JSON list of C-alpha atoms in Angstrom, two decimals:
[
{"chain": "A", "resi": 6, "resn": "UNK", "atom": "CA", "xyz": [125.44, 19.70, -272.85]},
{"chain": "A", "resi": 7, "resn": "UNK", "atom": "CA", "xyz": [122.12, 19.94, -274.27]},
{"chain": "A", "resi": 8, "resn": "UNK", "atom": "CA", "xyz": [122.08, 18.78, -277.88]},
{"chain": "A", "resi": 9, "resn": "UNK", "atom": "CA", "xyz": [118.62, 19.98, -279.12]},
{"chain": "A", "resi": 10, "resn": "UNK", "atom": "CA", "xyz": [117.40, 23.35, -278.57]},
{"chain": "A", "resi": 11, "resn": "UNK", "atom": "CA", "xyz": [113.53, 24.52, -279.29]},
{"chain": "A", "resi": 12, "resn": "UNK", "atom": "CA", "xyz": [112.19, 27.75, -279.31]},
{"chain": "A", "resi": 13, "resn": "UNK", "atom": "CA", "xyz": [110.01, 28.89, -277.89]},
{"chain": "A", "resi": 14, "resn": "UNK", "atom": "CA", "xyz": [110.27, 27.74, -274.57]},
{"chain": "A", "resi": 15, "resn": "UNK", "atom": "CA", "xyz": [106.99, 28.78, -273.19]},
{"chain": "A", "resi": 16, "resn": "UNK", "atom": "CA", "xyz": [103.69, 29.63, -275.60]},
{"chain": "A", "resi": 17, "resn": "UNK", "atom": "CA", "xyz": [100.14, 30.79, -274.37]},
{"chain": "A", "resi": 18, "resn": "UNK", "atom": "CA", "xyz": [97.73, 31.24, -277.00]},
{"chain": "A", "resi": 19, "resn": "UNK", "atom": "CA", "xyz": [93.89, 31.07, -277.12]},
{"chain": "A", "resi": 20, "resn": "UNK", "atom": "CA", "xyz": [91.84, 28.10, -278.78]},
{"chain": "A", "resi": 21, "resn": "UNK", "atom": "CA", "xyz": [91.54, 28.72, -282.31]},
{"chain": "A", "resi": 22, "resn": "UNK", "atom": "CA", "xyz": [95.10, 29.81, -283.20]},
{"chain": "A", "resi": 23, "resn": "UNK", "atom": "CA", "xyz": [97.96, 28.15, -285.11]},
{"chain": "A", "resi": 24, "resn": "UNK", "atom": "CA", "xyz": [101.60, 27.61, -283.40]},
{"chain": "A", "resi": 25, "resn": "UNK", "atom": "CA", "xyz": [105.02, 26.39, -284.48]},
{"chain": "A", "resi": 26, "resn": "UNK", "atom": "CA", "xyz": [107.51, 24.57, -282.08]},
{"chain": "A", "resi": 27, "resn": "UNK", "atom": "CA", "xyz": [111.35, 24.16, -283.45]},
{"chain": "A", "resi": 28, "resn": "UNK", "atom": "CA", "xyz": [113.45, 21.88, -282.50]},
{"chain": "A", "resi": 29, "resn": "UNK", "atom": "CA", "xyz": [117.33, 22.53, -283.60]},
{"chain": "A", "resi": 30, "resn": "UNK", "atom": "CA", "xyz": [120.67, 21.09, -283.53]},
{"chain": "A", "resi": 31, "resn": "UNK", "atom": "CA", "xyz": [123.72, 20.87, -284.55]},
{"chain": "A", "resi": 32, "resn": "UNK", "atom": "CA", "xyz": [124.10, 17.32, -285.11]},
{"chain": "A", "resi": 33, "resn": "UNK", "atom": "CA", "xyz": [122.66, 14.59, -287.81]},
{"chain": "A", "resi": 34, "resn": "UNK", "atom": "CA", "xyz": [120.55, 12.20, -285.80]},
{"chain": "A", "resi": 35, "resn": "UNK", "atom": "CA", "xyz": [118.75, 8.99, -287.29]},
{"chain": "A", "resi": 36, "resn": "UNK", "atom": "CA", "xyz": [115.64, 10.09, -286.98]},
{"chain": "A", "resi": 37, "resn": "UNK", "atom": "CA", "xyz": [113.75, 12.70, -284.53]},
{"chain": "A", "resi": 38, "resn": "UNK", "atom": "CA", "xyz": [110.60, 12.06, -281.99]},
{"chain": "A", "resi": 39, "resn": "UNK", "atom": "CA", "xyz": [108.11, 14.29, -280.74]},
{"chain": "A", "resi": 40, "resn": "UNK", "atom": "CA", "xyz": [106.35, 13.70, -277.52]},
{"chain": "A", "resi": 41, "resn": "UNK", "atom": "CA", "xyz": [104.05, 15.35, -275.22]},
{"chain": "A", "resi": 42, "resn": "UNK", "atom": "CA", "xyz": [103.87, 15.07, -271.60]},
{"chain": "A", "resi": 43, "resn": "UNK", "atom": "CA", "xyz": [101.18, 16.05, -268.99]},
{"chain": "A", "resi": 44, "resn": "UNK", "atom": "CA", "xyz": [101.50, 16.92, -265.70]},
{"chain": "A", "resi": 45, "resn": "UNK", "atom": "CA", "xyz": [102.55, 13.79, -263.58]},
{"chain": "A", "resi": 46, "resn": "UNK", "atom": "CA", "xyz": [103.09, 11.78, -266.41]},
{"chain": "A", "resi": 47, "resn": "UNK", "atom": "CA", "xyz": [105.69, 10.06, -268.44]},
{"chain": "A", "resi": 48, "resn": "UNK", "atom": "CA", "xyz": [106.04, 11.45, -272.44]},
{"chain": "A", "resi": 49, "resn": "UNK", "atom": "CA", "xyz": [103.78, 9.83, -274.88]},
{"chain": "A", "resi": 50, "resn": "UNK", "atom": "CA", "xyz": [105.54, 9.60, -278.39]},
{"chain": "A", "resi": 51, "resn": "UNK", "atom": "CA", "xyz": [103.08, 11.49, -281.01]},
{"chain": "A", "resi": 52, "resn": "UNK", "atom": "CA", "xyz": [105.45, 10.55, -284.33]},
{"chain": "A", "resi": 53, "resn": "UNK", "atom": "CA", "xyz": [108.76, 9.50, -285.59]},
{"chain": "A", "resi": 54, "resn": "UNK", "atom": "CA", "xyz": [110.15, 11.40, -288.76]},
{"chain": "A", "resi": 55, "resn": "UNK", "atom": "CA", "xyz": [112.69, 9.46, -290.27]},
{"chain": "A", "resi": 56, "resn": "UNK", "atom": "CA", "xyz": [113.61, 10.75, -293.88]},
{"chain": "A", "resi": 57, "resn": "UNK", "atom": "CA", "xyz": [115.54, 14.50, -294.43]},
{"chain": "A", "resi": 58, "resn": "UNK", "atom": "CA", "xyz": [112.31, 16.82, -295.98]},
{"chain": "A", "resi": 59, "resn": "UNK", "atom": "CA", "xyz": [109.53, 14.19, -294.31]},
{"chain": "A", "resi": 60, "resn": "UNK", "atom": "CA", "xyz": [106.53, 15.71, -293.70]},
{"chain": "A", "resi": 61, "resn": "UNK", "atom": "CA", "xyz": [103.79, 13.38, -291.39]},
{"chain": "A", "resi": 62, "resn": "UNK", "atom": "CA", "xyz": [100.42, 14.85, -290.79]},
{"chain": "A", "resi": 63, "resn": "UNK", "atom": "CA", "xyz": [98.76, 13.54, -287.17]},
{"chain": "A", "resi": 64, "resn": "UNK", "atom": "CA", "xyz": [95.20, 15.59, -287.50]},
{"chain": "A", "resi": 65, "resn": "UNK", "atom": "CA", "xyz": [96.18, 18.72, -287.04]},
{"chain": "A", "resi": 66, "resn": "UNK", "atom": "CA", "xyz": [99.46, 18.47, -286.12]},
{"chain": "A", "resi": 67, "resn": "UNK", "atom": "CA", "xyz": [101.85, 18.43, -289.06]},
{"chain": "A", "resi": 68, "resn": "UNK", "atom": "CA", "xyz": [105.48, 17.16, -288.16]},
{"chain": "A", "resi": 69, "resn": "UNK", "atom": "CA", "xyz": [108.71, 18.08, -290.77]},
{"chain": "A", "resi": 70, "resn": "UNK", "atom": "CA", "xyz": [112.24, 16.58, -290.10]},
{"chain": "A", "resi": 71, "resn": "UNK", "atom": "CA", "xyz": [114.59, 18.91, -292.12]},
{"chain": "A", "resi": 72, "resn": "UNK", "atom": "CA", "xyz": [116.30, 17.95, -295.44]},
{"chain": "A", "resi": 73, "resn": "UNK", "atom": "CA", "xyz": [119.53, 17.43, -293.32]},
{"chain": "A", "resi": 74, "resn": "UNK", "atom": "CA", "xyz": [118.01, 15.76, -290.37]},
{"chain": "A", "resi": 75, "resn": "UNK", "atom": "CA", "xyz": [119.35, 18.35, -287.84]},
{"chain": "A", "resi": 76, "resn": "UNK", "atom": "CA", "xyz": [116.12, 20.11, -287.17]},
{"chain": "A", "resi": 77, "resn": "UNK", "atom": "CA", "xyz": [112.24, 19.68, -286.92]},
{"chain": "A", "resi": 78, "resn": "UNK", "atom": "CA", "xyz": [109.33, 21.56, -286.53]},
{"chain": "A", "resi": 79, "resn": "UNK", "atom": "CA", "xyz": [105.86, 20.63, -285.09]},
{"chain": "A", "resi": 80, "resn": "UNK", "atom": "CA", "xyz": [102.82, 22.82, -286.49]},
{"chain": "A", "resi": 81, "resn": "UNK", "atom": "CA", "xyz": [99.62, 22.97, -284.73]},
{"chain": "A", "resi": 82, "resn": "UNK", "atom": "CA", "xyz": [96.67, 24.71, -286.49]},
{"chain": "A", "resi": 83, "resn": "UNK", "atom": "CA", "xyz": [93.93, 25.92, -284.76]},
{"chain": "A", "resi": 84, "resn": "UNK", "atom": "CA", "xyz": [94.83, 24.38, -281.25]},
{"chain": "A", "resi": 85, "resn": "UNK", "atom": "CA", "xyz": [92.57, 23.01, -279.01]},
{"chain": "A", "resi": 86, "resn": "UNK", "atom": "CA", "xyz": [92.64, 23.09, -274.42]},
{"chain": "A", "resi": 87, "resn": "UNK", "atom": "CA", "xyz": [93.38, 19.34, -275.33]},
{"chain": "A", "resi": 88, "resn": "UNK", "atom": "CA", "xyz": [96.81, 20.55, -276.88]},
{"chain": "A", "resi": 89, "resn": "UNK", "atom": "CA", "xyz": [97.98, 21.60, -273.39]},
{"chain": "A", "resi": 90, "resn": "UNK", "atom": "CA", "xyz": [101.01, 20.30, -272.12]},
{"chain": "A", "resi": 91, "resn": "UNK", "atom": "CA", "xyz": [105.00, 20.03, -272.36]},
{"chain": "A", "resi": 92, "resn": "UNK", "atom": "CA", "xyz": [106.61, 18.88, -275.66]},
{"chain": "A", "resi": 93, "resn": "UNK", "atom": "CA", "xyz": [109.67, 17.62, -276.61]},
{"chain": "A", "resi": 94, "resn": "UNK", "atom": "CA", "xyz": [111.80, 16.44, -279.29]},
{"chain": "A", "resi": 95, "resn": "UNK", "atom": "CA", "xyz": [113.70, 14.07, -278.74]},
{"chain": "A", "resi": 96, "resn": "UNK", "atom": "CA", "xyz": [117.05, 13.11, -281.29]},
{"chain": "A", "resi": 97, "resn": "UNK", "atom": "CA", "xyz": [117.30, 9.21, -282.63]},
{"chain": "A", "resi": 98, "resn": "UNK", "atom": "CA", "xyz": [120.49, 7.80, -282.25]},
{"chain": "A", "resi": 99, "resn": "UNK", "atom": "CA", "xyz": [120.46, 4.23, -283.70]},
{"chain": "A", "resi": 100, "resn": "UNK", "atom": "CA", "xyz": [123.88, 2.43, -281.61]},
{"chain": "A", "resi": 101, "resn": "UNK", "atom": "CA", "xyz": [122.96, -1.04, -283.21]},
{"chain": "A", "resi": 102, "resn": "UNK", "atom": "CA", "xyz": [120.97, -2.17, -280.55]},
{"chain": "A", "resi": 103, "resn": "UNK", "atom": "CA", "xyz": [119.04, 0.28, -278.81]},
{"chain": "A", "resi": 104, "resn": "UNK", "atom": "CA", "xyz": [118.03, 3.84, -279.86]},
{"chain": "A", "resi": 105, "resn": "UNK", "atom": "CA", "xyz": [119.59, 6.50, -277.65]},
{"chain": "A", "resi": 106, "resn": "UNK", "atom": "CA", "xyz": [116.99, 9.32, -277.31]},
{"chain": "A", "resi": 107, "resn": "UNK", "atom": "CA", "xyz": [118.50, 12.81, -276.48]},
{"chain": "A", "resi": 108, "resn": "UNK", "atom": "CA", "xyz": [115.89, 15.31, -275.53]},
{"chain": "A", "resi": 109, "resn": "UNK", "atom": "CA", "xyz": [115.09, 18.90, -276.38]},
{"chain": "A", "resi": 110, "resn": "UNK", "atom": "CA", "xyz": [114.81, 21.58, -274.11]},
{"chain": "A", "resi": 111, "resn": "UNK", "atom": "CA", "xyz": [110.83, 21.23, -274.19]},
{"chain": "A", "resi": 112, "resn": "UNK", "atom": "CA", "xyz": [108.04, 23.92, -275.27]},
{"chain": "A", "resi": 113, "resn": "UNK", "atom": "CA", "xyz": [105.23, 24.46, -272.98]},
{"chain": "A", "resi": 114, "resn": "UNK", "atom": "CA", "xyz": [101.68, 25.34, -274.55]},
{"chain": "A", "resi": 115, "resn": "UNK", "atom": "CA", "xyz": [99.01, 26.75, -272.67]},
{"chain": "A", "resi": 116, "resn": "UNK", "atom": "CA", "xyz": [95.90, 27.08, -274.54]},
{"chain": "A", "resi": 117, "resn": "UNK", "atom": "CA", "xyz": [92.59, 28.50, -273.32]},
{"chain": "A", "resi": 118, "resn": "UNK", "atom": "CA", "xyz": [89.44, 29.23, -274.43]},
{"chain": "B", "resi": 28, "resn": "UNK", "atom": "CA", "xyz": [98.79, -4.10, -270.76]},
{"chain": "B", "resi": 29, "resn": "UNK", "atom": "CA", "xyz": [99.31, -1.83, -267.47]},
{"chain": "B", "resi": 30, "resn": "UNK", "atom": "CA", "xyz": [102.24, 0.01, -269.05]},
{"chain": "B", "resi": 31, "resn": "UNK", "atom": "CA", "xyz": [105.32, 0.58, -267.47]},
{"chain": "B", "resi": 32, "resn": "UNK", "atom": "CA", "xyz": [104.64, 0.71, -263.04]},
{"chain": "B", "resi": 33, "resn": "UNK", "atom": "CA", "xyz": [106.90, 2.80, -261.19]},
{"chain": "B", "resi": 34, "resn": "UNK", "atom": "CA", "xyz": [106.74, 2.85, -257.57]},
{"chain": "B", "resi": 35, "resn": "UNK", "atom": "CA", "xyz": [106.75, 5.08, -255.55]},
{"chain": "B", "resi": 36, "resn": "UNK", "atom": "CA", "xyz": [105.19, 8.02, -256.93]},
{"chain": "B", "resi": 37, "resn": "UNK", "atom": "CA", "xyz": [106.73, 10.62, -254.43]},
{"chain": "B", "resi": 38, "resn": "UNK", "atom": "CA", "xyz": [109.59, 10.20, -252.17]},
{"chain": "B", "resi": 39, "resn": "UNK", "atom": "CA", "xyz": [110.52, 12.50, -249.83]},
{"chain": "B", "resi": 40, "resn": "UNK", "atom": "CA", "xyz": [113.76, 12.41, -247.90]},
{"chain": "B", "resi": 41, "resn": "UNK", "atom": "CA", "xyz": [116.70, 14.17, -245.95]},
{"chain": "B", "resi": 42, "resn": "UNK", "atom": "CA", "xyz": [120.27, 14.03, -247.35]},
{"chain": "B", "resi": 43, "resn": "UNK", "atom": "CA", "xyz": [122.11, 11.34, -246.58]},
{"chain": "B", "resi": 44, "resn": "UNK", "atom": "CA", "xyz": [119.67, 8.54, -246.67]},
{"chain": "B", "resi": 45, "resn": "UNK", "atom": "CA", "xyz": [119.38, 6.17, -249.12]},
{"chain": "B", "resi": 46, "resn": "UNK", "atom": "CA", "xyz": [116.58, 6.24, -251.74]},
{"chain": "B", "resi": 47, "resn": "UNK", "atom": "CA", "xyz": [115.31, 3.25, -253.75]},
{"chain": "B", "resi": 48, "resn": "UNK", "atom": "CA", "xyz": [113.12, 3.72, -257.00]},
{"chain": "B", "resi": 49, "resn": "UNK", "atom": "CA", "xyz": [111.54, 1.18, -258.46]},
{"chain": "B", "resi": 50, "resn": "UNK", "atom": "CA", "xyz": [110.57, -0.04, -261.97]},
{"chain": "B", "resi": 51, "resn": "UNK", "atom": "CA", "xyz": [108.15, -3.11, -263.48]},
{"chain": "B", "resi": 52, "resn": "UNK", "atom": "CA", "xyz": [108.67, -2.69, -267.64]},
{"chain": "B", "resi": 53, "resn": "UNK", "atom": "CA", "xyz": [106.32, -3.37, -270.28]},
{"chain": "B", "resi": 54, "resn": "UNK", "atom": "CA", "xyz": [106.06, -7.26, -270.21]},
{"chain": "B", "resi": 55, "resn": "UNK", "atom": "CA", "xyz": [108.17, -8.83, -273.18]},
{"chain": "B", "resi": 56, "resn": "UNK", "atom": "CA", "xyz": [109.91, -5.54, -273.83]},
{"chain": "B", "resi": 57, "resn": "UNK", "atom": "CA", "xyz": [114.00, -6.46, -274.25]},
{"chain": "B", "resi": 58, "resn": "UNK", "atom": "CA", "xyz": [115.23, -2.73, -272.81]},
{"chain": "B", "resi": 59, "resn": "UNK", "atom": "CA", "xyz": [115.06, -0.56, -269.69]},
{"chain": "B", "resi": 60, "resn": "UNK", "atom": "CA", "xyz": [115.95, 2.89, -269.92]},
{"chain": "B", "resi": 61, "resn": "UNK", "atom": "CA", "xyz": [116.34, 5.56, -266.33]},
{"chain": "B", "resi": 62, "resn": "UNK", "atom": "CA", "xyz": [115.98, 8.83, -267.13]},
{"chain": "B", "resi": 63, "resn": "UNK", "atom": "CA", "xyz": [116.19, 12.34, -264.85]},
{"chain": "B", "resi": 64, "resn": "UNK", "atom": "CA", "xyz": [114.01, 14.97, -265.46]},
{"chain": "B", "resi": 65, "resn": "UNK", "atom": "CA", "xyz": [114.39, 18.79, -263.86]},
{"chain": "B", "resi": 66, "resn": "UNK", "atom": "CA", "xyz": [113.70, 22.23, -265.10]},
{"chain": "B", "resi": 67, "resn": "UNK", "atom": "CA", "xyz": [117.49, 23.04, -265.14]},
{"chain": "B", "resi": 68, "resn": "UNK", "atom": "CA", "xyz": [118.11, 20.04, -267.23]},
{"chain": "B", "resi": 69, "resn": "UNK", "atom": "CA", "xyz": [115.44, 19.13, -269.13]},
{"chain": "B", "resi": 70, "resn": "UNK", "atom": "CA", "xyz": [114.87, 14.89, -269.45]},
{"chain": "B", "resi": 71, "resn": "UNK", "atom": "CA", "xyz": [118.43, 13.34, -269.18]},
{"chain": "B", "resi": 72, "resn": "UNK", "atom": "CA", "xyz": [119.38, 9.31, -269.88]},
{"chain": "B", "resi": 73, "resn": "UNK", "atom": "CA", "xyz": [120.81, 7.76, -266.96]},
{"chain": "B", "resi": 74, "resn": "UNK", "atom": "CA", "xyz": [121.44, 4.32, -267.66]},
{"chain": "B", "resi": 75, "resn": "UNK", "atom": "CA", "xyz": [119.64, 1.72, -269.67]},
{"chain": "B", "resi": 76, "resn": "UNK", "atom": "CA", "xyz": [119.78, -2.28, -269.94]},
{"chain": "B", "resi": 77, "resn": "UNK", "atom": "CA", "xyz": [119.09, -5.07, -272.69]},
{"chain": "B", "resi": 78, "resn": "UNK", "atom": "CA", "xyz": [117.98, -7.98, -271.38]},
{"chain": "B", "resi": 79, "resn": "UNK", "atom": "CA", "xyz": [118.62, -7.38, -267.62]},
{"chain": "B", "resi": 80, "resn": "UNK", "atom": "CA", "xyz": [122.08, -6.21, -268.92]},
{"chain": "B", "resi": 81, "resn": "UNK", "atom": "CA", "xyz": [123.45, -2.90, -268.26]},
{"chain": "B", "resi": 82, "resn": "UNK", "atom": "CA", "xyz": [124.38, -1.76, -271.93]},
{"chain": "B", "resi": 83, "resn": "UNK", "atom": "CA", "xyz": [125.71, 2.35, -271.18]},
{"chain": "B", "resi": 84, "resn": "UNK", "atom": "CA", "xyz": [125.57, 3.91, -267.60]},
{"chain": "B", "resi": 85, "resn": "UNK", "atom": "CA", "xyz": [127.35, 6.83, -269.58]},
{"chain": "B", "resi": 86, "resn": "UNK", "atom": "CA", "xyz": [124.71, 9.44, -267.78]},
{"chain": "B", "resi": 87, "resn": "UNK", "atom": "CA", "xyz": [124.67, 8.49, -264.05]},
{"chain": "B", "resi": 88, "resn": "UNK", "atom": "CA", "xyz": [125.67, 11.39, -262.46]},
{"chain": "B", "resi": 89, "resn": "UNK", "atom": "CA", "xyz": [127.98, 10.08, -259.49]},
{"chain": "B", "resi": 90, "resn": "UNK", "atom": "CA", "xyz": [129.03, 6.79, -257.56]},
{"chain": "B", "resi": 91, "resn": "UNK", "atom": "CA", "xyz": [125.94, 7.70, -255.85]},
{"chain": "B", "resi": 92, "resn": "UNK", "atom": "CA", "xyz": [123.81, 6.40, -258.03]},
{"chain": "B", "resi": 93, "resn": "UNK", "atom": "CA", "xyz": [123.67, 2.57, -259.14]},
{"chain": "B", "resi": 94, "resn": "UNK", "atom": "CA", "xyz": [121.18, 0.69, -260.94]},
{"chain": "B", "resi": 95, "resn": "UNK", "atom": "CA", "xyz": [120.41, -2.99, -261.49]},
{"chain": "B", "resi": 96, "resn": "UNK", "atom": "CA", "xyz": [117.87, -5.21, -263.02]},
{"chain": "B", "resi": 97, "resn": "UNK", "atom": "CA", "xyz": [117.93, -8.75, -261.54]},
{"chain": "B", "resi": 98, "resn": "UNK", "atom": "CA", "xyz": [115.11, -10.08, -263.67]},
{"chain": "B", "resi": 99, "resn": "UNK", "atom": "CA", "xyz": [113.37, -8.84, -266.62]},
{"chain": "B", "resi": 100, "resn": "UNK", "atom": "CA", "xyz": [110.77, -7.09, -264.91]},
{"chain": "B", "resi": 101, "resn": "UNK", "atom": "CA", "xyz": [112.02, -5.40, -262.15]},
{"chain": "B", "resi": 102, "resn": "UNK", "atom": "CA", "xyz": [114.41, -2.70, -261.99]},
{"chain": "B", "resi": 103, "resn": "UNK", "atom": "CA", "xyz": [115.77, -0.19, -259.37]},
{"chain": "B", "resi": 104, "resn": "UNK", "atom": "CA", "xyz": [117.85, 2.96, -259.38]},
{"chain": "B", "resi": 105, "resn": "UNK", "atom": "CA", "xyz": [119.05, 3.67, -255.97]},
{"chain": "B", "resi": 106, "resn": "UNK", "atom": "CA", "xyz": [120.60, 7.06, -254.59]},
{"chain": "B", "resi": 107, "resn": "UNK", "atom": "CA", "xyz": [123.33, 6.80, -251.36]},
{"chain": "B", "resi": 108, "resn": "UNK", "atom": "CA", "xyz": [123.69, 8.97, -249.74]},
{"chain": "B", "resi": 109, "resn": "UNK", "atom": "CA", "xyz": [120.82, 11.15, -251.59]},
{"chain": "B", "resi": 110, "resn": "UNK", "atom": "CA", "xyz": [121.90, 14.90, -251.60]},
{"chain": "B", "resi": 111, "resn": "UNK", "atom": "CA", "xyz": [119.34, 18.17, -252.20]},
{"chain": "B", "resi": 112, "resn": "UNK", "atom": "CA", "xyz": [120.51, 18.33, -255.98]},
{"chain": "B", "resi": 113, "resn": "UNK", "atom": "CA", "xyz": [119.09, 14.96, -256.80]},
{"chain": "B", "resi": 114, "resn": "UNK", "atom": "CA", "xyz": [115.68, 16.24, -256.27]},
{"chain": "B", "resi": 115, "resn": "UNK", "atom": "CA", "xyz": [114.46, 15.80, -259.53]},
{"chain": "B", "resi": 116, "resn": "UNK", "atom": "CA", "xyz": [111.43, 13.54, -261.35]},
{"chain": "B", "resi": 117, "resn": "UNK", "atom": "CA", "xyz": [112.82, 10.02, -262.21]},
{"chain": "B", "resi": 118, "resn": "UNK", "atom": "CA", "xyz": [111.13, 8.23, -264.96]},
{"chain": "B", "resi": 119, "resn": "UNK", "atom": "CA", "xyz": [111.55, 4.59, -265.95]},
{"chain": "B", "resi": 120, "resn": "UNK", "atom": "CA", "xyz": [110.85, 3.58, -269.97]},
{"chain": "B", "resi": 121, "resn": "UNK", "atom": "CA", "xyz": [111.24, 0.05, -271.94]},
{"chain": "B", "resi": 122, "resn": "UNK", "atom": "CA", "xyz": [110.96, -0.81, -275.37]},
{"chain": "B", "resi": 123, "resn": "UNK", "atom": "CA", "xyz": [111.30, -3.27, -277.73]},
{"chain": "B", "resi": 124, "resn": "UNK", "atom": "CA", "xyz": [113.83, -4.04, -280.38]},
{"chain": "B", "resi": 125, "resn": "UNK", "atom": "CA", "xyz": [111.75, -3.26, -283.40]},
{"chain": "B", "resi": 126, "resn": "UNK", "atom": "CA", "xyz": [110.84, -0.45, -285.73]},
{"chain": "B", "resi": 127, "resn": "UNK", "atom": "CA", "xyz": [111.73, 2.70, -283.77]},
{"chain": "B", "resi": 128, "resn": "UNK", "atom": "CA", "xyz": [112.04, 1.38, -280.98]},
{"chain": "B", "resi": 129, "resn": "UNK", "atom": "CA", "xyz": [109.43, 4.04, -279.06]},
{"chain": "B", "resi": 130, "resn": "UNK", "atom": "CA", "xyz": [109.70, 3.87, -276.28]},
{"chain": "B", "resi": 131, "resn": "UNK", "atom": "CA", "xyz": [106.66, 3.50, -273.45]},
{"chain": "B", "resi": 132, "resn": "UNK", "atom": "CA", "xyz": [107.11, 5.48, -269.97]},
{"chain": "B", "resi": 133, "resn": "UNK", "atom": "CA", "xyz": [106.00, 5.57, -266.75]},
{"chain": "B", "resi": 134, "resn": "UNK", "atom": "CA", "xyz": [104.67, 8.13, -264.65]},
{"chain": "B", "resi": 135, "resn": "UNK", "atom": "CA", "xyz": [107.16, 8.93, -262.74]},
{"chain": "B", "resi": 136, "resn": "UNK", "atom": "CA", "xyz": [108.88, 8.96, -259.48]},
{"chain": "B", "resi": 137, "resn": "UNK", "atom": "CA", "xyz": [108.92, 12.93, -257.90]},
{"chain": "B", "resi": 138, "resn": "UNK", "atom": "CA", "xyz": [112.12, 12.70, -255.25]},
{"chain": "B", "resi": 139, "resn": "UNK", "atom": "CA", "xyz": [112.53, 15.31, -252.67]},
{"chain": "B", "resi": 140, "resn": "UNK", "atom": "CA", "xyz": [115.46, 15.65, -250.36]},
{"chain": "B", "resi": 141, "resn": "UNK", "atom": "CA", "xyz": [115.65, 17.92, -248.33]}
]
């Protein structure tokens, strides 16, 4: 059962524009990760949101965890070729002793020139 | 620090043999975390371990699979008999127990069986 859905799943856009990713679920997590992965590569974390309504600024991408810590959203503006790749959210759940990651579906952004 | 080392990078096989992934973690990270990765599925947890200890196997799949880490930096997830539907990219990650614990992954392992 996949836990965290994101819409959409696939996004071509030319270099210049802005894009949203969402990443929903139905359950409360700790706290929510966003990574991005390349082709033939593991994911690379970009940020941890923690707090319900935190907002976390990484250049120009801008990261929100919502105020009940179900959902996120991952704003790029004016993307870049560089912004290419898969990304994924990825739910935070905090057992004690590790934290068990549960991954979205994944958004893939093409972006040319 | 040469990140997490996963070897190899592509496997391919015909059902029914045995297939044996392999995994060097971060040095001094505490956990060890398989994870499955195909378009159908999207990146699923197999199995991770704290200190060489397997802590929740909850996500492997079948008997097929098993997993063990005899030291802290080596691991292996091995498939037998392998079937078609475990084709699939098999990643390897390790962390430590602080903050957030992000976790750091590998490139991969692509398995084919055909």
């Amino acid at each position: 059962t996949q836990l965290l859905e994101q819409s959409p799943q696939f996004l071509s856009i030319q270099e210049g524009e802005n894009l949203t990713v969402y990443c929903n679920s139905s359950s409360v997590f700790s706290s929510l990760q966003w990574y991005r992965q390349e082709p033939g590569e593991g994911p690379v974390l970009l940020v941890t949101v923690v707090t319900g309504g935190e907002v976390k600024k990484l250049k120009r991408l801008t990261f929100q965890f919502g105020d009940a810590r179900k959902d996120s959203s991952l704003h790029i503006t004016a993307a870049q070729p560089g912004d290419t790749g898969l990304y994924l959210c990825a739910g935070v759940r905090n057992t004690g002793t590790a934290s068990k990651l549960t991954f979205g579906t994944g958004t893939r952004l093409q972006v040319t020139l | 620090d040469a990140g997490v080392i996963q070897s190899p990078r592509h496997e391919v096989t015909e059902m029914g043999q045995e297939v044996t992934l392999r995994c060097k973690p971060i040095s001094g990270h505490d956990y060890l975390f398989w994870y499955r990765q195909t378009m159908m599925r999207g990146l699923e947890l197999l199995i991770y371990f704290n200190n060489n200890v397997p802590i929740d196997d909850s996500g492997m799949p079948e008997d097929r699979f098993s997993a063990k880490m005899p030291n802290a930096s080596f691991s292996t997830l091995k498939i037998q008999p392998s079937e078609p539907r475990d084709s699939a990219v098999y990643f390897c990650a390790s962390s430590l127990l602080t903050g957030y614990n992000e976790q750091f992954f590998g490139p991969g392992t692509r398995l084919t069986v055909l």
